[in-house]
Amino acid sequence: MNNTQQFIQENKQRFLDELIELLKIPSISADTAYTQDVNNAAELIAKYLVEAGADNVEICETEGFPVVYGDKIIDPSKPTVLVYGHYDVQPADPLELWESGPFEPVIKKTEIHPDGAIFARGSADDKGQMFMHVKAFEALNKTNELPCNVKFMIEGEEEIGSPSLVNFVKNNKEKLKNDIILISDTSMISNDQPSISVGLRGLSYVEVEVKGADRDMHSGVYGGAVPNPLNVLAGMIAKLIDEEGKITIPGFYDNVIELSNEERNEMAKIPFSEEDYKKSIGISDVQGEKGYSTIERTSIRPTLDVNGMWGGYIGKGAKTVIPSQAFAKISMRLVPGQKHEDITEKFMNYFPTLAPSSVVVKVTPHHGGKPYILPTDDKGYQAAKKALAQTFEKEALPERAGGSIPIVALFEEELGTKSVLMGFGLNSDVIHSPNEHYGLFNFFKGIETIPYFFKYYTEG
Amino acid sequence: MNNTQQFIQENKQRFLDELIELLKIPSISADTAYTQDVNNAAELIAKYLVEAGADNVEICETEGFPVVYGDKIIDPSKPTVLVYGHYDVQPADPLELWESGPFEPVIKKTEIHPDGAIFARGSADDKGQMFMHVKAFEALNKTNELPCNVKFMIEGEEEIGSPSLVNFVKNNKEKLKNDIILISDTSMISNDQPSISVGLRGLSYVEVEVKGADRDMHSGVYGGAVPNPLNVLAGMIAKLIDEEGKITIPGFYDNVIELSNEERNEMAKIPFSEEDYKKSIGISDVQGEKGYSTIERTSIRPTLDVNGMWGGYIGKGAKTVIPSQAFAKISMRLVPGQKHEDITEKFMNYFPTLAPSSVVVKVTPHHGGKPYILPTDDKGYQAAKKALAQTFEKEALPERAGGSIPIVALFEEELGTKSVLMGFGLNSDVIHSPNEHYGLFNFFKGIETIPYFFKYYTEG
C-alpha cells in the first residue's frame, strides 16, 4: 500500500479542491426548489468516478433522484466491496446562523481542528465522507494496488428517507452483488479515539395536524369556548412523554432489545465528559429517560422529538387570533427490536386519542427506517478495526450511533450482506445544523484508512 | 330627523362607494411594510370629514400613526358627543383562504345578508362601522338637524394596542372634552335582535421564547439527552390550563368580579343556539371552563389562548432536527376586576417556573388593555337603547362583549366620561379572519340609528 499512500500524500490539495467543487452545489433533496442542483451533484459524482478510473459509470434514473453507479472488477474470484454514500444534503436553514455561506466552502482552524476544517452544508454529511472513498479508490487504482473488486452506489435521497433506493436495490440485486458494504456516514469518538458504529437507531417520522374551527377566529369573540388547535396540540405533545422521560405510546417499548449489564458496562468505558458535552452545545443541563446515561439515551434508547411546529400568527407584532389549524413534525428514533412500520402504526392509533372531541386530528407518515446491528466478530468489522489500528495506531472501540441510515437494514434484507459503518466524522461537526464542518485531518485520515480496509478484508 | 333620514336614503350608493375606497387601502398597523398605507388611510378619513362638514379637521401626529380629529361645535351649552373609531386593520393572512382579495372589496349576498355584504379586511372592524358615524354626521349636518356638538377621534393603532393614543389623550384633554363617547366597534346579537355592549374584556399579550442548545442539533446524534425547546414549550403551554379549563397562573382569578346568579340568569335570556354556533364555525363540540355556558365563557370569564407558535423545520418534507429555540405568542382575555399589568406580571413570574433546568425561558410583554363596564342606567346607554328601538322596532338587550377595546377604560380615566358601545356588526362577520365582511343592512341601519342617539342623548 506504500504507492497508494504516497499517491494520497502527493494529491491532497487536488482532492480537497475537488471536494470544494462538490460542496458548492446546494443539493437539498427535501426542497423541490433545488431539484436541478441535486441532479448536478449526481453529474459531478459520475465525472469524478470516471476520472478515478471506475468502469460502467452510470447515472441510474429512479422514481426520484438518480443513483450514481460505478465499479471496478479486477478479478471475479476476489471479494467485492460495495461503497454506499449520498450526495444530497439537509436544508441549510436557519441561514442567518451560518458564519459563512452554507454552499460557499471555507477552511477555518478550530480548537478541535488545528489543521483546519472545511465549513459547508454536507461537508461531513455525507459529501466529504463519501468522497474519501472515491479518492481512496483512485489512489489504489492509479497505483495498481487495488486488492479486490469495488462497486459504488451513491444516492441522492438519503436525507428524505431514501424513498427510491428501495426499488433500485430490489431491481438491481445482481448489479449490486457484494460481499460487504462499506459506509462512511457516521462519526467516531474523537480524533485520537477511533470507533466503529455497530448499531444504528431506526426512525419513524410523522406529520400531525390538529383542526379546530373552519377558519381563524377572533380570540376575544370566541376565546374560551372554541378549541384552540395550538393549545390542543401542545397538550397532546406534552402527553407523549411522561415525567420519567418515557414515551407513552402503548406498546412503544414492547420489542426493544435491552442491553445486558455487561454490555452497558462496556459502553460506560467510552471516554465521555458530561461537562464538556454540555459546554459543547451550550446547555446548562442534560435531560432524558430516567435510569440511563447520556450516551445510552442517545444510542441504545428510543426517543421522540418534535422537529418542527407551527400555527397561528407568527409574523411581527401581535395578532389576537385563534388559528384554525396547528401542525407539527414529530420523529421517533428506534432501537434494535423495534419495527418502524409497527411504531408508526402505534403512533397513528394513539395520538388522535389524546385530543378532545372538539378537534379533528390527522397524522401523515413521512418515512421510516429500521434499526441495525453489526456483530463485532463480523469479518468486515475486523477489517475496519485493523485498518483503523494501522492509521490511528490505536484500538478502535465499538459504538452505537444515535442516528439512522434506514437503508442499511434494507441492504441486509435485499442483498444479504452486512454494512460496515466506518465513519470519520465527529459529533462536533454539527451535521444538520448551521456551520456544519468536517476536519481536514478526518478527511485525509479517511482516505488513508480506506485502502487498508480493502487490504485486510481481502486477506481476512 | 326626517330630512336627515331622507338625505341618508338619497345618498346610500355614494356612502357605499366612499367606504369601498377606504377599504381598498391595506392599512395594516402591525406590519411596518404597510406604513405608507396606514398614513394614506388617515389622509382619506380627514378628507371625508371635511366633506361631511366637520371643522378643525386635523391629522394629529403621534409617536406612532396619526389620530384624525375633527369637530362641529354648534352650541357650547349643548352636550358634546366624542366619536371614537379606528382606520387601521388586522393583518390579512392567511391570504390563501380569502375568496376575494382582502383589499379588493366585493359585495356578495349571503344567507344572513340577503341584501348583500361587503367583503374586505376592515369592512366590519372597524372602517365600515367607524364610517357610519362620518356619514350620519354628514346627513345631520347637511340638513341642519345636528342637535348637539360632535367631535371625532379616529386612530390608526387600535389593532396593535393603541400605544400612542394614551399620550395623545393625556395631552389633549381639553380638545377631547366631551359628555359621552360613542363607539361602533363591537357586534350585536343578530339583525333582528339589537344589543348594546355593556362590558369588554381586557387583554394581556405576551411573547415567549424557550432556548435549548446554542444551535439546531441532529435529532439522531443528540435525541434523548438534550432539551428539545418545542417539546418543552408544548409541555409548559399544556400546564397553563388544567383539566377543568381553569388557568393555572397563581392569583389569576384573585380579582375577577363574579356575576350574581341574577345577572347570570339575565344573560341566559339572550337567544342562543349552541348547535347553530357550532355549525357556524364548523366545530363538532365546544370546550372551555367547567361550570360556565358558551356565552359566559366568551364574555364574563377570562381566557388564555396561544395566538401563534413556531420553531424547528416548518418547510416541505422532513428534517430530523432538534431546534435551538421555540416561540409562542400568548394572550389572555381579562374581565372586570383584573388589571392587565398585574396579570402580565403574574404570567412572567409563573411561566418560567414551568420549564426544566435545561432550557432558558424569556417572556416579553406585548401590550395590554383594561376591561370595562357600562351601567345600564347610564344616560348614554338609555339614549342608545331608544335609538335602536326606533330603527329596529325592537328592545335592545345588554350584552358583554368578549373582545377588547383597551382604550375605553383609559378614556374613562383620562377624560372622565363613559363610552357607549353601540356596535352594528355580527359575530359571523369573521373579523380578524379571512373573508371578513359587513352587511349592507348593518351599514345603513347604523347610519340611520346614530342620528337618533344624538337626538335622545341631547333630549335625555
CSV table of N, CA, C and O in Angstrom, one decimal, chain B residues 176-261:
chain,number,residue,atom,x,y,z
B,176,LEU,N,-60.4,67.1,23.6
B,176,LEU,CA,-61.3,65.9,23.6
B,176,LEU,C,-62.4,66.0,24.6
B,176,LEU,O,-63.2,65.1,24.6
B,177,LYS,N,-62.5,67.1,25.3
B,177,LYS,CA,-63.5,67.2,26.3
B,177,LYS,C,-64.9,66.8,25.8
B,177,LYS,O,-65.3,67.2,24.7
B,178,ASN,N,-65.7,66.0,26.5
B,178,ASN,CA,-66.9,65.5,26.0
B,178,ASN,C,-67.9,65.1,27.1
B,178,ASN,O,-67.4,65.0,28.3
B,179,ASP,N,-69.1,64.9,26.8
B,179,ASP,CA,-70.1,64.4,27.8
B,179,ASP,C,-70.2,62.9,27.7
B,179,ASP,O,-70.6,62.2,28.7
B,180,ILE,N,-70.1,62.4,26.5
B,180,ILE,CA,-70.2,60.9,26.3
B,180,ILE,C,-69.4,60.5,25.1
B,180,ILE,O,-69.2,61.3,24.1
B,181,ILE,N,-68.9,59.3,25.1
B,181,ILE,CA,-68.1,58.8,23.9
B,181,ILE,C,-68.9,57.7,23.2
B,181,ILE,O,-69.5,56.9,23.9
B,182,LEU,N,-69.0,57.8,21.9
B,182,LEU,CA,-69.8,56.8,21.2
B,182,LEU,C,-68.9,56.0,20.2
B,182,LEU,O,-68.1,56.6,19.5
B,183,ILE,N,-69.0,54.7,20.3
B,183,ILE,CA,-68.1,53.8,19.6
B,183,ILE,C,-68.9,52.7,18.9
B,183,ILE,O,-69.8,52.1,19.6
B,184,SER,N,-68.7,52.5,17.7
B,184,SER,CA,-69.2,51.3,17.0
B,184,SER,C,-68.0,50.4,16.5
B,184,SER,O,-67.5,50.6,15.5
B,185,ASP,N,-67.7,49.5,17.4
B,185,ASP,CA,-66.5,48.6,17.1
B,185,ASP,C,-66.8,47.2,17.7
B,185,ASP,O,-65.9,46.5,18.0
B,186,THR,N,-68.1,47.0,18.0
B,186,THR,CA,-68.5,45.7,18.5
B,186,THR,C,-69.6,45.1,17.7
B,186,THR,O,-70.0,45.7,16.7
B,187,SER,N,-70.2,44.0,18.1
B,187,SER,CA,-71.2,43.3,17.4
B,187,SER,C,-72.5,43.3,18.2
B,187,SER,O,-72.5,43.5,19.4
B,188,MET,N,-73.6,43.0,17.5
B,188,MET,CA,-74.9,42.9,18.2
B,188,MET,C,-75.3,41.4,18.0
B,188,MET,O,-74.7,40.7,17.2
B,189,ILE,N,-76.4,41.0,18.7
B,189,ILE,CA,-76.8,39.6,18.7
B,189,ILE,C,-77.2,39.1,17.3
B,189,ILE,O,-76.7,38.1,16.8
B,190,SER,N,-78.1,39.8,16.6
B,190,SER,CA,-78.5,39.4,15.2
B,190,SER,C,-79.1,40.6,14.6
B,190,SER,O,-79.4,41.6,15.2
B,191,ASN,N,-79.4,40.5,13.3
B,191,ASN,CA,-80.0,41.6,12.6
B,191,ASN,C,-81.5,41.9,13.0
B,191,ASN,O,-82.0,43.0,12.7
B,192,ASP,N,-82.1,41.0,13.8
B,192,ASP,CA,-83.4,41.3,14.3
B,192,ASP,C,-83.4,41.3,15.8
B,192,ASP,O,-84.5,41.3,16.5
B,193,GLN,N,-82.2,41.3,16.4
B,193,GLN,CA,-82.1,41.5,17.9
B,193,GLN,C,-80.9,42.4,18.2
B,193,GLN,O,-79.8,41.9,18.4
B,194,PRO,N,-81.2,43.7,18.2
B,194,PRO,CA,-80.1,44.7,18.6
B,194,PRO,C,-79.7,44.5,20.0
B,194,PRO,O,-80.4,44.0,20.8
B,195,SER,N,-78.4,44.8,20.2
B,195,SER,CA,-77.9,44.7,21.6
B,195,SER,C,-76.8,45.8,21.8
B,195,SER,O,-76.3,46.3,20.8
B,196,ILE,N,-76.6,46.1,23.0
B,196,ILE,CA,-75.6,47.1,23.4
B,196,ILE,C,-74.5,46.5,24.3
B,196,ILE,O,-74.9,45.8,25.3
B,197,SER,N,-73.2,46.6,23.9
B,197,SER,CA,-72.2,46.0,24.8
B,197,SER,C,-72.0,46.8,26.1
B,197,SER,O,-71.7,48.0,26.0
B,198,VAL,N,-72.2,46.1,27.2
B,198,VAL,CA,-72.1,46.8,28.5
B,198,VAL,C,-70.8,46.4,29.2
B,198,VAL,O,-70.5,46.8,30.3
B,199,GLY,N,-70.1,45.5,28.5
B,199,GLY,CA,-68.8,45.1,29.1
B,199,GLY,C,-67.8,44.7,28.0
B,199,GLY,O,-68.2,44.2,27.0
B,200,LEU,N,-66.5,44.9,28.3
B,200,LEU,CA,-65.5,44.5,27.4
B,200,LEU,C,-64.5,43.7,28.2
B,200,LEU,O,-64.2,44.0,29.3
B,201,ARG,N,-63.8,42.7,27.5
B,201,ARG,CA,-62.8,42.0,28.2
B,201,ARG,C,-61.5,42.8,28.0
B,201,ARG,O,-61.3,43.4,27.0
B,202,GLY,N,-60.6,42.7,29.0
B,202,GLY,CA,-59.3,43.3,28.9
B,202,GLY,C,-58.3,42.3,28.2
B,202,GLY,O,-58.7,41.2,27.8
B,203,LEU,N,-57.1,42.7,28.1
B,203,LEU,CA,-56.1,41.9,27.3
B,203,LEU,C,-54.7,42.0,27.9
B,203,LEU,O,-54.3,43.1,28.2
B,204,SER,N,-54.1,40.8,28.0
B,204,SER,CA,-52.7,40.8,28.3
B,204,SER,C,-52.0,39.9,27.2
B,204,SER,O,-52.5,38.8,27.0
B,205,TYR,N,-51.1,40.4,26.5
B,205,TYR,CA,-50.5,39.7,25.4
B,205,TYR,C,-49.0,39.6,25.6
B,205,TYR,O,-48.3,40.7,25.8
B,206,VAL,N,-48.5,38.4,25.5
B,206,VAL,CA,-47.0,38.2,25.7
B,206,VAL,C,-46.4,37.3,24.6
B,206,VAL,O,-47.2,36.6,24.0
B,207,GLU,N,-45.1,37.4,24.4
B,207,GLU,CA,-44.4,36.5,23.5
B,207,GLU,C,-43.4,35.8,24.4
B,207,GLU,O,-42.7,36.4,25.2
B,208,VAL,N,-43.3,34.5,24.2
B,208,VAL,CA,-42.4,33.7,25.0
B,208,VAL,C,-41.4,33.0,24.1
B,208,VAL,O,-41.7,32.7,22.9
B,209,GLU,N,-40.2,32.7,24.6
B,209,GLU,CA,-39.1,32.1,23.9
B,209,GLU,C,-38.5,31.0,24.8
B,209,GLU,O,-38.2,31.3,26.0
B,210,VAL,N,-38.3,29.8,24.3
B,210,VAL,CA,-37.6,28.8,25.0
B,210,VAL,C,-36.3,28.4,24.3
B,210,VAL,O,-36.4,28.1,23.1
B,211,LYS,N,-35.2,28.5,24.9
B,211,LYS,CA,-33.9,28.2,24.2
B,211,LYS,C,-33.2,27.0,24.8
B,211,LYS,O,-33.1,26.9,26.1
B,212,GLY,N,-32.8,26.1,24.0
B,212,GLY,CA,-32.1,24.9,24.4
B,212,GLY,C,-30.7,25.0,24.1
B,212,GLY,O,-30.0,25.9,24.6
B,213,ALA,N,-30.2,24.1,23.2
B,213,ALA,CA,-28.8,24.2,22.8
B,213,ALA,C,-28.5,25.5,22.0
B,213,ALA,O,-29.5,26.1,21.6
B,214,ASP,N,-27.2,25.8,21.8
B,214,ASP,CA,-26.9,27.1,21.2
B,214,ASP,C,-27.0,27.0,19.7
B,214,ASP,O,-26.6,27.9,19.0
B,215,ARG,N,-27.5,25.8,19.2
B,215,ARG,CA,-27.7,25.7,17.7
B,215,ARG,C,-28.6,24.5,17.5
B,215,ARG,O,-28.9,23.8,18.4
B,216,ASP,N,-29.2,24.4,16.3
B,216,ASP,CA,-30.0,23.3,16.0
B,216,ASP,C,-29.2,22.0,16.0
B,216,ASP,O,-28.0,22.1,15.6
B,217,MET,N,-29.7,21.0,16.5
B,217,MET,CA,-29.0,19.7,16.6
B,217,MET,C,-29.6,18.6,15.8
B,217,MET,O,-30.8,18.6,15.5
B,218,HIS,N,-28.7,17.6,15.5
B,218,HIS,CA,-29.2,16.4,14.8
B,218,HIS,C,-30.0,15.6,15.8
B,218,HIS,O,-29.5,15.2,16.9
B,219,SER,N,-31.2,15.2,15.4
B,219,SER,CA,-32.1,14.5,16.4
B,219,SER,C,-31.6,13.1,16.6
B,219,SER,O,-32.1,12.4,17.6
B,220,GLY,N,-30.8,12.6,15.8
B,220,GLY,CA,-30.3,11.2,16.0
B,220,GLY,C,-29.1,11.2,16.9
B,220,GLY,O,-29.0,10.5,17.9
B,221,VAL,N,-28.2,12.1,16.6
B,221,VAL,CA,-27.0,12.2,17.4
B,221,VAL,C,-27.3,12.6,18.9
B,221,VAL,O,-26.7,12.1,19.8
B,222,TYR,N,-28.2,13.6,19.0
B,222,TYR,CA,-28.4,14.2,20.3
B,222,TYR,C,-29.8,13.8,20.9
B,222,TYR,O,-30.0,14.1,22.1
B,223,GLY,N,-30.7,13.3,20.1
B,223,GLY,CA,-32.0,13.0,20.6
B,223,GLY,C,-32.1,12.1,21.8
B,223,GLY,O,-31.4,11.0,21.8
B,224,GLY,N,-32.7,12.5,22.9
B,224,GLY,CA,-32.9,11.7,24.0
B,224,GLY,C,-32.1,12.3,25.2
B,224,GLY,O,-32.4,12.0,26.4
B,225,ALA,N,-31.1,13.1,24.9
B,225,ALA,CA,-30.3,13.6,26.0
B,225,ALA,C,-30.3,15.2,26.2
B,225,ALA,O,-30.1,15.7,27.2
B,226,VAL,N,-30.7,15.8,25.1
B,226,VAL,CA,-30.7,17.3,25.1
B,226,VAL,C,-32.1,17.8,25.1
B,226,VAL,O,-33.0,17.2,24.6
B,227,PRO,N,-32.4,19.0,25.8
B,227,PRO,CA,-33.7,19.5,25.8
B,227,PRO,C,-34.2,19.9,24.4
B,227,PRO,O,-33.4,20.5,23.7
B,228,ASN,N,-35.4,19.6,24.1
B,228,ASN,CA,-36.0,20.0,22.8
B,228,ASN,C,-37.0,21.1,23.1
B,228,ASN,O,-38.0,20.9,23.7
B,229,PRO,N,-36.6,22.4,22.7
B,229,PRO,CA,-37.4,23.5,23.1
B,229,PRO,C,-38.9,23.4,22.7
B,229,PRO,O,-39.8,23.9,23.4
B,230,LEU,N,-39.1,22.7,21.6
B,230,LEU,CA,-40.5,22.6,21.1
B,230,LEU,C,-41.3,21.6,22.1
B,230,LEU,O,-42.4,21.9,22.5
B,231,ASN,N,-40.7,20.5,22.4
B,231,ASN,CA,-41.3,19.6,23.4
B,231,ASN,C,-41.5,20.3,24.7
B,231,ASN,O,-42.6,20.2,25.4
B,232,VAL,N,-40.5,21.1,25.1
B,232,VAL,CA,-40.6,21.8,26.4
B,232,VAL,C,-41.7,22.8,26.4
B,232,VAL,O,-42.5,22.9,27.3
B,233,LEU,N,-41.7,23.7,25.3
B,233,LEU,CA,-42.7,24.7,25.3
B,233,LEU,C,-44.1,24.2,25.2
B,233,LEU,O,-45.0,24.7,25.9
B,234,ALA,N,-44.3,23.1,24.5
B,234,ALA,CA,-45.6,22.4,24.4
B,234,ALA,C,-46.0,22.0,25.8
B,234,ALA,O,-47.1,22.2,26.2
B,235,GLY,N,-45.1,21.4,26.6
B,235,GLY,CA,-45.4,21.0,27.9
B,235,GLY,C,-45.7,22.2,28.8
B,235,GLY,O,-46.6,22.1,29.7
B,236,MET,N,-45.0,23.3,28.7
B,236,MET,CA,-45.3,24.4,29.5
B,236,MET,C,-46.6,25.0,29.2
B,236,MET,O,-47.4,25.4,30.1
B,237,ILE,N,-47.0,25.1,27.9
B,237,ILE,CA,-48.3,25.6,27.5
B,237,ILE,C,-49.4,24.8,28.0
B,237,ILE,O,-50.4,25.2,28.5
B,238,ALA,N,-49.1,23.4,27.9
B,238,ALA,CA,-50.2,22.5,28.4
B,238,ALA,C,-50.5,22.7,29.9
B,238,ALA,O,-51.6,22.5,30.3
B,239,LYS,N,-49.5,23.1,30.6
B,239,LYS,CA,-49.7,23.3,32.1
B,239,LYS,C,-50.4,24.6,32.4
B,239,LYS,O,-50.8,24.8,33.6
B,240,LEU,N,-50.6,25.5,31.5
B,240,LEU,CA,-51.2,26.8,31.7
B,240,LEU,C,-52.7,26.6,32.0
B,240,LEU,O,-53.3,27.5,32.6
B,241,ILE,N,-53.3,25.6,31.5
B,241,ILE,CA,-54.8,25.4,31.6
B,241,ILE,C,-55.0,24.0,32.2
B,241,ILE,O,-54.4,23.0,31.6
B,242,ASP,N,-55.7,23.8,33.3
B,242,ASP,CA,-55.9,22.5,33.9
B,242,ASP,C,-57.1,21.7,33.3
B,242,ASP,O,-57.8,22.2,32.4
B,243,GLU,N,-57.4,20.5,33.8
B,243,GLU,CA,-58.4,19.7,33.2
B,243,GLU,C,-59.8,20.3,33.3
B,243,GLU,O,-60.7,20.0,32.5
B,244,GLU,N,-60.0,21.2,34.3
B,244,GLU,CA,-61.3,21.9,34.5
B,244,GLU,C,-61.4,23.1,33.5
B,244,GLU,O,-62.4,23.8,33.6
B,245,GLY,N,-60.4,23.4,32.8
B,245,GLY,CA,-60.4,24.6,31.9
B,245,GLY,C,-60.0,25.8,32.6
B,245,GLY,O,-60.2,26.9,32.2
B,246,LYS,N,-59.5,25.7,33.9
B,246,LYS,CA,-59.0,26.8,34.7
B,246,LYS,C,-57.6,27.2,34.3
B,246,LYS,O,-56.8,26.3,34.1
B,247,ILE,N,-57.3,28.5,34.3
B,247,ILE,CA,-55.9,28.9,34.1
B,247,ILE,C,-55.1,28.8,35.4
B,247,ILE,O,-55.6,29.2,36.4
B,248,THR,N,-53.9,28.2,35.3
B,248,THR,CA,-53.2,27.8,36.5
B,248,THR,C,-52.3,28.9,37.0
B,248,THR,O,-51.6,28.6,38.1
B,249,ILE,N,-52.2,30.0,36.4
B,249,ILE,CA,-51.3,31.1,36.9
B,249,ILE,C,-51.8,31.5,38.3
B,249,ILE,O,-52.9,31.9,38.5
B,250,PRO,N,-50.9,31.3,39.3
B,250,PRO,CA,-51.3,31.7,40.7
B,250,PRO,C,-51.8,33.1,40.8
B,250,PRO,O,-51.2,34.0,40.3
B,251,GLY,N,-53.0,33.2,41.4
B,251,GLY,CA,-53.6,34.5,41.6
B,251,GLY,C,-54.3,35.1,40.4
B,251,GLY,O,-54.8,36.2,40.4
B,252,PHE,N,-54.4,34.3,39.3
B,252,PHE,CA,-55.0,34.8,38.1
B,252,PHE,C,-56.5,35.2,38.3
B,252,PHE,O,-56.9,36.2,37.7
B,253,TYR,N,-57.2,34.5,39.1
B,253,TYR,CA,-58.6,34.8,39.3
B,253,TYR,C,-58.9,35.7,40.5
B,253,TYR,O,-60.1,36.0,40.8
B,254,ASP,N,-57.8,36.0,41.2
B,254,ASP,CA,-58.0,36.8,42.5
B,254,ASP,C,-59.0,37.9,42.4
B,254,ASP,O,-59.9,38.0,43.3
B,255,ASN,N,-58.9,38.7,41.4
B,255,ASN,CA,-59.7,40.0,41.4
B,255,ASN,C,-60.9,39.9,40.4
B,255,ASN,O,-61.5,40.9,40.2
B,256,VAL,N,-61.1,38.7,39.9
B,256,VAL,CA,-62.3,38.6,39.0
B,256,VAL,C,-63.6,38.9,39.7
B,256,VAL,O,-63.9,38.3,40.8
B,257,ILE,N,-64.4,39.8,39.2
B,257,ILE,CA,-65.7,40.1,39.8
B,257,ILE,C,-66.7,39.1,39.2
B,257,ILE,O,-67.0,39.1,38.0
B,258,GLU,N,-67.1,38.2,40.1
B,258,GLU,CA,-68.1,37.2,39.7
B,258,GLU,C,-69.5,37.8,39.5
B,258,GLU,O,-69.8,38.7,40.3
B,259,LEU,N,-70.2,37.3,38.6
B,259,LEU,CA,-71.6,37.8,38.4
B,259,LEU,C,-72.5,37.1,39.4
B,259,LEU,O,-72.3,36.0,39.8
B,260,SER,N,-73.6,37.9,39.8
B,260,SER,CA,-74.6,37.2,40.7
B,260,SER,C,-75.4,36.3,39.8
B,260,SER,O,-75.4,36.4,38.6
B,261,ASN,N,-76.0,35.3,40.6
B,261,ASN,CA,-76.9,34.4,39.8
B,261,ASN,C,-78.0,35.1,39.1
B,261,ASN,O,-78.3,34.8,38.0
